[in-house]
Coordinates of C-alpha atoms in Angstrom, one line a residue:
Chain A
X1 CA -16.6 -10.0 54.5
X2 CA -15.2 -13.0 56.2
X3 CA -12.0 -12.5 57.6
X4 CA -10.7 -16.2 57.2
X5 CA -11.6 -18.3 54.7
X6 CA -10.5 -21.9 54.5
X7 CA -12.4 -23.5 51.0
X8 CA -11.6 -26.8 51.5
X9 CA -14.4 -28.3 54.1
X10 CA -13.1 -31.7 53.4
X11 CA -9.9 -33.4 51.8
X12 CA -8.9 -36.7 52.2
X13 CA -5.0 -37.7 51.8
X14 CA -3.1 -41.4 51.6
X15 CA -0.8 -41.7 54.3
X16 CA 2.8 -40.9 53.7
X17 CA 1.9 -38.3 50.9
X18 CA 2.0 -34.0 51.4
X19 CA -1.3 -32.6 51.9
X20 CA -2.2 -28.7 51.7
X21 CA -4.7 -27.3 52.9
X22 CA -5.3 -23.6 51.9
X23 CA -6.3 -20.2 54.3
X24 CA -6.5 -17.2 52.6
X25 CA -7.5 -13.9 55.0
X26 CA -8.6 -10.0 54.9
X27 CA -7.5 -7.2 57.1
X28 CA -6.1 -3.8 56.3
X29 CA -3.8 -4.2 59.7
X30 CA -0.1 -3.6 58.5
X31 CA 0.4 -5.6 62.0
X32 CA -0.8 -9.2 62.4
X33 CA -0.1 -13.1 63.3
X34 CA -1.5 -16.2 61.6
X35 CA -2.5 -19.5 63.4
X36 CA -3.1 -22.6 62.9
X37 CA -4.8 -25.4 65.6
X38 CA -5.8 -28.9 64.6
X39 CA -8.8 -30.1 67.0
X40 CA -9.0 -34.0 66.9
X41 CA -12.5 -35.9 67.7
X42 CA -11.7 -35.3 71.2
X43 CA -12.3 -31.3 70.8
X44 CA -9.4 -30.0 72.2
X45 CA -7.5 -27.4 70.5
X46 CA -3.7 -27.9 69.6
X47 CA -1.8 -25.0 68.6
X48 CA 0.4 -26.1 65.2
X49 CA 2.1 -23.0 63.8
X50 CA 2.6 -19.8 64.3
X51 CA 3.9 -16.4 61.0
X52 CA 4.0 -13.1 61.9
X53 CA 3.5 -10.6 59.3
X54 CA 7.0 -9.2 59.4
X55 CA 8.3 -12.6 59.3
X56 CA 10.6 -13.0 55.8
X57 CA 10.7 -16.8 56.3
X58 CA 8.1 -19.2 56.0
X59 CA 7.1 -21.1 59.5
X60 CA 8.6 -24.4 60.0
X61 CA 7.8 -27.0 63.1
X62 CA 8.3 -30.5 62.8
X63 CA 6.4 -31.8 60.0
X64 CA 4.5 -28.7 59.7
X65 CA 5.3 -25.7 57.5
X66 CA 3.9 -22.2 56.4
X67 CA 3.3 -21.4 53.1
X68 CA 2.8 -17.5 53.7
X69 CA 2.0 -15.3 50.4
X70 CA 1.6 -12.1 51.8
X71 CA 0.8 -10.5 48.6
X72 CA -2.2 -12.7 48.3
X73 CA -3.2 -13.0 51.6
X74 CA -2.2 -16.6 51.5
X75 CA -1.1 -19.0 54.5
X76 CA -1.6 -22.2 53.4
X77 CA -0.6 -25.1 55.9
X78 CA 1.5 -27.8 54.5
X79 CA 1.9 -31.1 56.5
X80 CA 4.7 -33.3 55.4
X81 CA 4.9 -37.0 55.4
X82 CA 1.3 -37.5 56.3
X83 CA 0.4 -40.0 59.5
X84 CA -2.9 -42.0 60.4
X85 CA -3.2 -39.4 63.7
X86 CA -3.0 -36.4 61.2
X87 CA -7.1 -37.2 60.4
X88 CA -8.6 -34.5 62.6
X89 CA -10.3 -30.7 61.8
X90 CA -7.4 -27.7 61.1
X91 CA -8.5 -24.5 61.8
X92 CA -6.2 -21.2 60.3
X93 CA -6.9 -17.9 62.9
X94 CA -5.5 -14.3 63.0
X95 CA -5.0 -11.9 65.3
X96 CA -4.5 -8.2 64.5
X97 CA -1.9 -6.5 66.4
X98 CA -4.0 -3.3 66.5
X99 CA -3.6 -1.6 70.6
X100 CA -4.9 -4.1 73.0
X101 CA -6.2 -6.3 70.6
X102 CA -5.7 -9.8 71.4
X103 CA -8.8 -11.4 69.8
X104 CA -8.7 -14.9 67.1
X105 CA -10.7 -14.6 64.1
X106 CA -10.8 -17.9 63.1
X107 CA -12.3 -20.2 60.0
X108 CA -14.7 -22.8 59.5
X109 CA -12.1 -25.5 59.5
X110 CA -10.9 -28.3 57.4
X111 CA -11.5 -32.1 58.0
X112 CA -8.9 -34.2 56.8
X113 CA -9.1 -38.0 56.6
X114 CA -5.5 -39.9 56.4
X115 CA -6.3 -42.9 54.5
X116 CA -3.9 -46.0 55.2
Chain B
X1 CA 1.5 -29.8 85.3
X2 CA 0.4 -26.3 83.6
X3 CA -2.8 -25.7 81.8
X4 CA -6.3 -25.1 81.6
X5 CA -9.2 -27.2 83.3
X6 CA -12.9 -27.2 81.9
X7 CA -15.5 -28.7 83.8
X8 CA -18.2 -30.4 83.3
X9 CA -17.3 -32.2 80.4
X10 CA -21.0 -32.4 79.5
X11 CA -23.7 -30.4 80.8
X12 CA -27.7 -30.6 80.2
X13 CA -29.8 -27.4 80.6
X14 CA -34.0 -27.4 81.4
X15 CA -35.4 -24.8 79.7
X16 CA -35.5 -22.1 81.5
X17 CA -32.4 -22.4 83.5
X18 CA -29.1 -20.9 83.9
X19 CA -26.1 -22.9 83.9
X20 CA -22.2 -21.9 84.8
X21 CA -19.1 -23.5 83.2
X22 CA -15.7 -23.5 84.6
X23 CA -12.6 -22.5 83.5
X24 CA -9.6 -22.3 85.6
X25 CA -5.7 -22.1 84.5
X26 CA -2.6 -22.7 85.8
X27 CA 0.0 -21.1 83.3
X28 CA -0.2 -17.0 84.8
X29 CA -1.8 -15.8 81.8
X30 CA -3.6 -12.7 81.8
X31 CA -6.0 -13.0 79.0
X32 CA -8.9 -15.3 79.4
X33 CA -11.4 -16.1 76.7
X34 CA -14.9 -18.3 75.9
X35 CA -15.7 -19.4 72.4
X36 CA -18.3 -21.5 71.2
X37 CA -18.7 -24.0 68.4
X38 CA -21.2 -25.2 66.4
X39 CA -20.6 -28.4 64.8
X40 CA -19.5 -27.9 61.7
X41 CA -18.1 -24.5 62.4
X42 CA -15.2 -22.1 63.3
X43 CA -14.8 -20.8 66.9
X44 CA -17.0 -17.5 67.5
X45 CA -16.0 -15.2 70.6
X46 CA -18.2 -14.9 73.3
X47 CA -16.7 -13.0 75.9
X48 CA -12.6 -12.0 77.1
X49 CA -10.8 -10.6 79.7
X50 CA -7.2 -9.3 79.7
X51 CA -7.1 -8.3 83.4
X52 CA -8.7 -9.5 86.4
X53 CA -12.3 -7.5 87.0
X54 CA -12.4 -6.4 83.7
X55 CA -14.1 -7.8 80.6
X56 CA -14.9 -7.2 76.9
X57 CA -18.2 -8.2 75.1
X58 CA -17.3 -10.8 71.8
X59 CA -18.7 -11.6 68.7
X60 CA -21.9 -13.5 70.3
X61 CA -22.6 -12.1 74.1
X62 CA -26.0 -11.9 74.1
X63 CA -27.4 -14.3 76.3
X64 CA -24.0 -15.4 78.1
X65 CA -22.4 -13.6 81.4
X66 CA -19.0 -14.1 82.6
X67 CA -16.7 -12.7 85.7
X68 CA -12.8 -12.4 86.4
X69 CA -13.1 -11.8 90.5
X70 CA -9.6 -14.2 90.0
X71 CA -6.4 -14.4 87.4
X72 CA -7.1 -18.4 87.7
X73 CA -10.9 -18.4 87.0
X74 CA -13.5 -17.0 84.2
X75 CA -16.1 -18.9 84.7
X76 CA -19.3 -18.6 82.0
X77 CA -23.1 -18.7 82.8
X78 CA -25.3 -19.9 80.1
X79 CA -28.7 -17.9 80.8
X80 CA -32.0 -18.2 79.8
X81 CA -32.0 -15.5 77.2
X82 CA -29.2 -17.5 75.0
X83 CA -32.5 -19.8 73.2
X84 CA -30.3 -21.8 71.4
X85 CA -27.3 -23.1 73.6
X86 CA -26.5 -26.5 72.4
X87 CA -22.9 -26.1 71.4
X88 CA -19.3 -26.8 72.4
X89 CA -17.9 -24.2 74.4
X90 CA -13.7 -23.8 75.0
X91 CA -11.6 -21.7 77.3
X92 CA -8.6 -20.6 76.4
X93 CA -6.0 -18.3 77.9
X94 CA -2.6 -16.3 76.6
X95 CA -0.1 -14.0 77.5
X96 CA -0.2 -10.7 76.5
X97 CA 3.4 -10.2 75.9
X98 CA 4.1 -10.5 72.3
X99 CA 1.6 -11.3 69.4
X100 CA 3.5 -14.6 68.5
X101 CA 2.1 -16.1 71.8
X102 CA -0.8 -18.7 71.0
X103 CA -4.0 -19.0 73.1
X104 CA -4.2 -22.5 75.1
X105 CA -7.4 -23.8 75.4
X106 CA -9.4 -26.7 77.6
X107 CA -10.6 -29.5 76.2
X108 CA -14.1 -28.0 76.1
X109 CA -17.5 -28.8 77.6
X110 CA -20.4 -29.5 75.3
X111 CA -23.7 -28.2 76.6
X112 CA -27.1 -29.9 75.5
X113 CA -31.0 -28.9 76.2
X114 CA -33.0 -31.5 78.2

């Protein structure tokens, strides 16, 4: 089973609107940290956003936010106020805390397109 | 200024041939990993290393070598048993203090067959 899923492959938003785009994720680890990294055209990766599992609050940076559902496995990015160099790929990772585990699991990534 | 530095940009392989990729950092971090990309696609782990001389088989190894003789450097060869290399491959690196700690990556190198 995969252990990130991201359903939306594509979604395009007019600028200056709210966009969401949705991660849902498996583990049985009691123990573990989401991520999520836009990569624009250039490729680089560009860490966002960061919610630990024990975290009570949703994850807030900027213009970014968390929308963390534990119960459903749910942590949906939410980008406020939508700009022109928001248009890029967003990827949602997790790493379980178990011992000396410091690997990414990450999705296949949405592409979002800011339309002016 | 800290970070990590991936080079060549782009790289073309003959068939048959191995090729090495850089990946050197700057920021003291312990961990040091390879992914590669396919377009269209999610990251998939190839190899890590959390201590210098030491390192841990990923998701995809077959076909890929790597060696920590430094902290700074975990360079990745490309061999001739991976048949299907065409990708884009990124370094990252972390600290392995606290779990909140993201991975930092390089801007990538994307690696074609002539």
């Amino acid at each position: 089973a995969q252990k990130i899923t991201q359903t939306q492959p594509g979604m395009f938003v007019q600028e200056k609107e709210a966009v969401t785009l949705d991660c849902t994720y498996d583990t049985s680890d009691q123990s573990y940290g989401l991520f999520w990294y836009k990569q624009p055209s250039s490729g680089e990766m560009i860490f966002l956003i960061y919610q630990g599992s024990y975290d009570e609050q949703n994850a807030t940076e900027g213009r970014y936010s968390l929308n963390f559902q534990k119960a459903r496995k749910s942590a949906n990015l939410v980008i406020s106020a939508s700009q022109l160099g928001d248009s890029a790929m967003y990827f949602c990772a997790m790493r379980e805390m178990s011992f000396g585990n410091e690997k990414l699991t990450f999705g296949t990534g949405t592409r979002l397109t800011i339309i002016p | 200024d800290g970070g990590i530095t991936q080079s060549p940009k782009y790289l073309f392989r003959k068939e048959g041939q191995n090729v090495t990729l850089s990946c050197e950092q700057n920021l003291n971090h312990d961990a040091m990993y390879w992914y590669r990309q396919d377009p269209g696609q999610g990251l998939r782990l190839i190899y890590y290393s959390q201590i210098v001389n030491d390192f841990q088989k990923g998701d995809i190894a077959e076909g890929y070598s790597v060696s920590r003789e430094k902290k700074e450097s975990f360079p990745l060869t490309v061999t001739s048993a991976q048949k299907n290399p065409t990708a884009f491959y990124l370094c990252a690196s972390s600290t392995l203090t606290g779990g909140n700690q993201p991975q930092h990556f390089g801007d990538g190198t994307r690696l074609s067959i002539l």
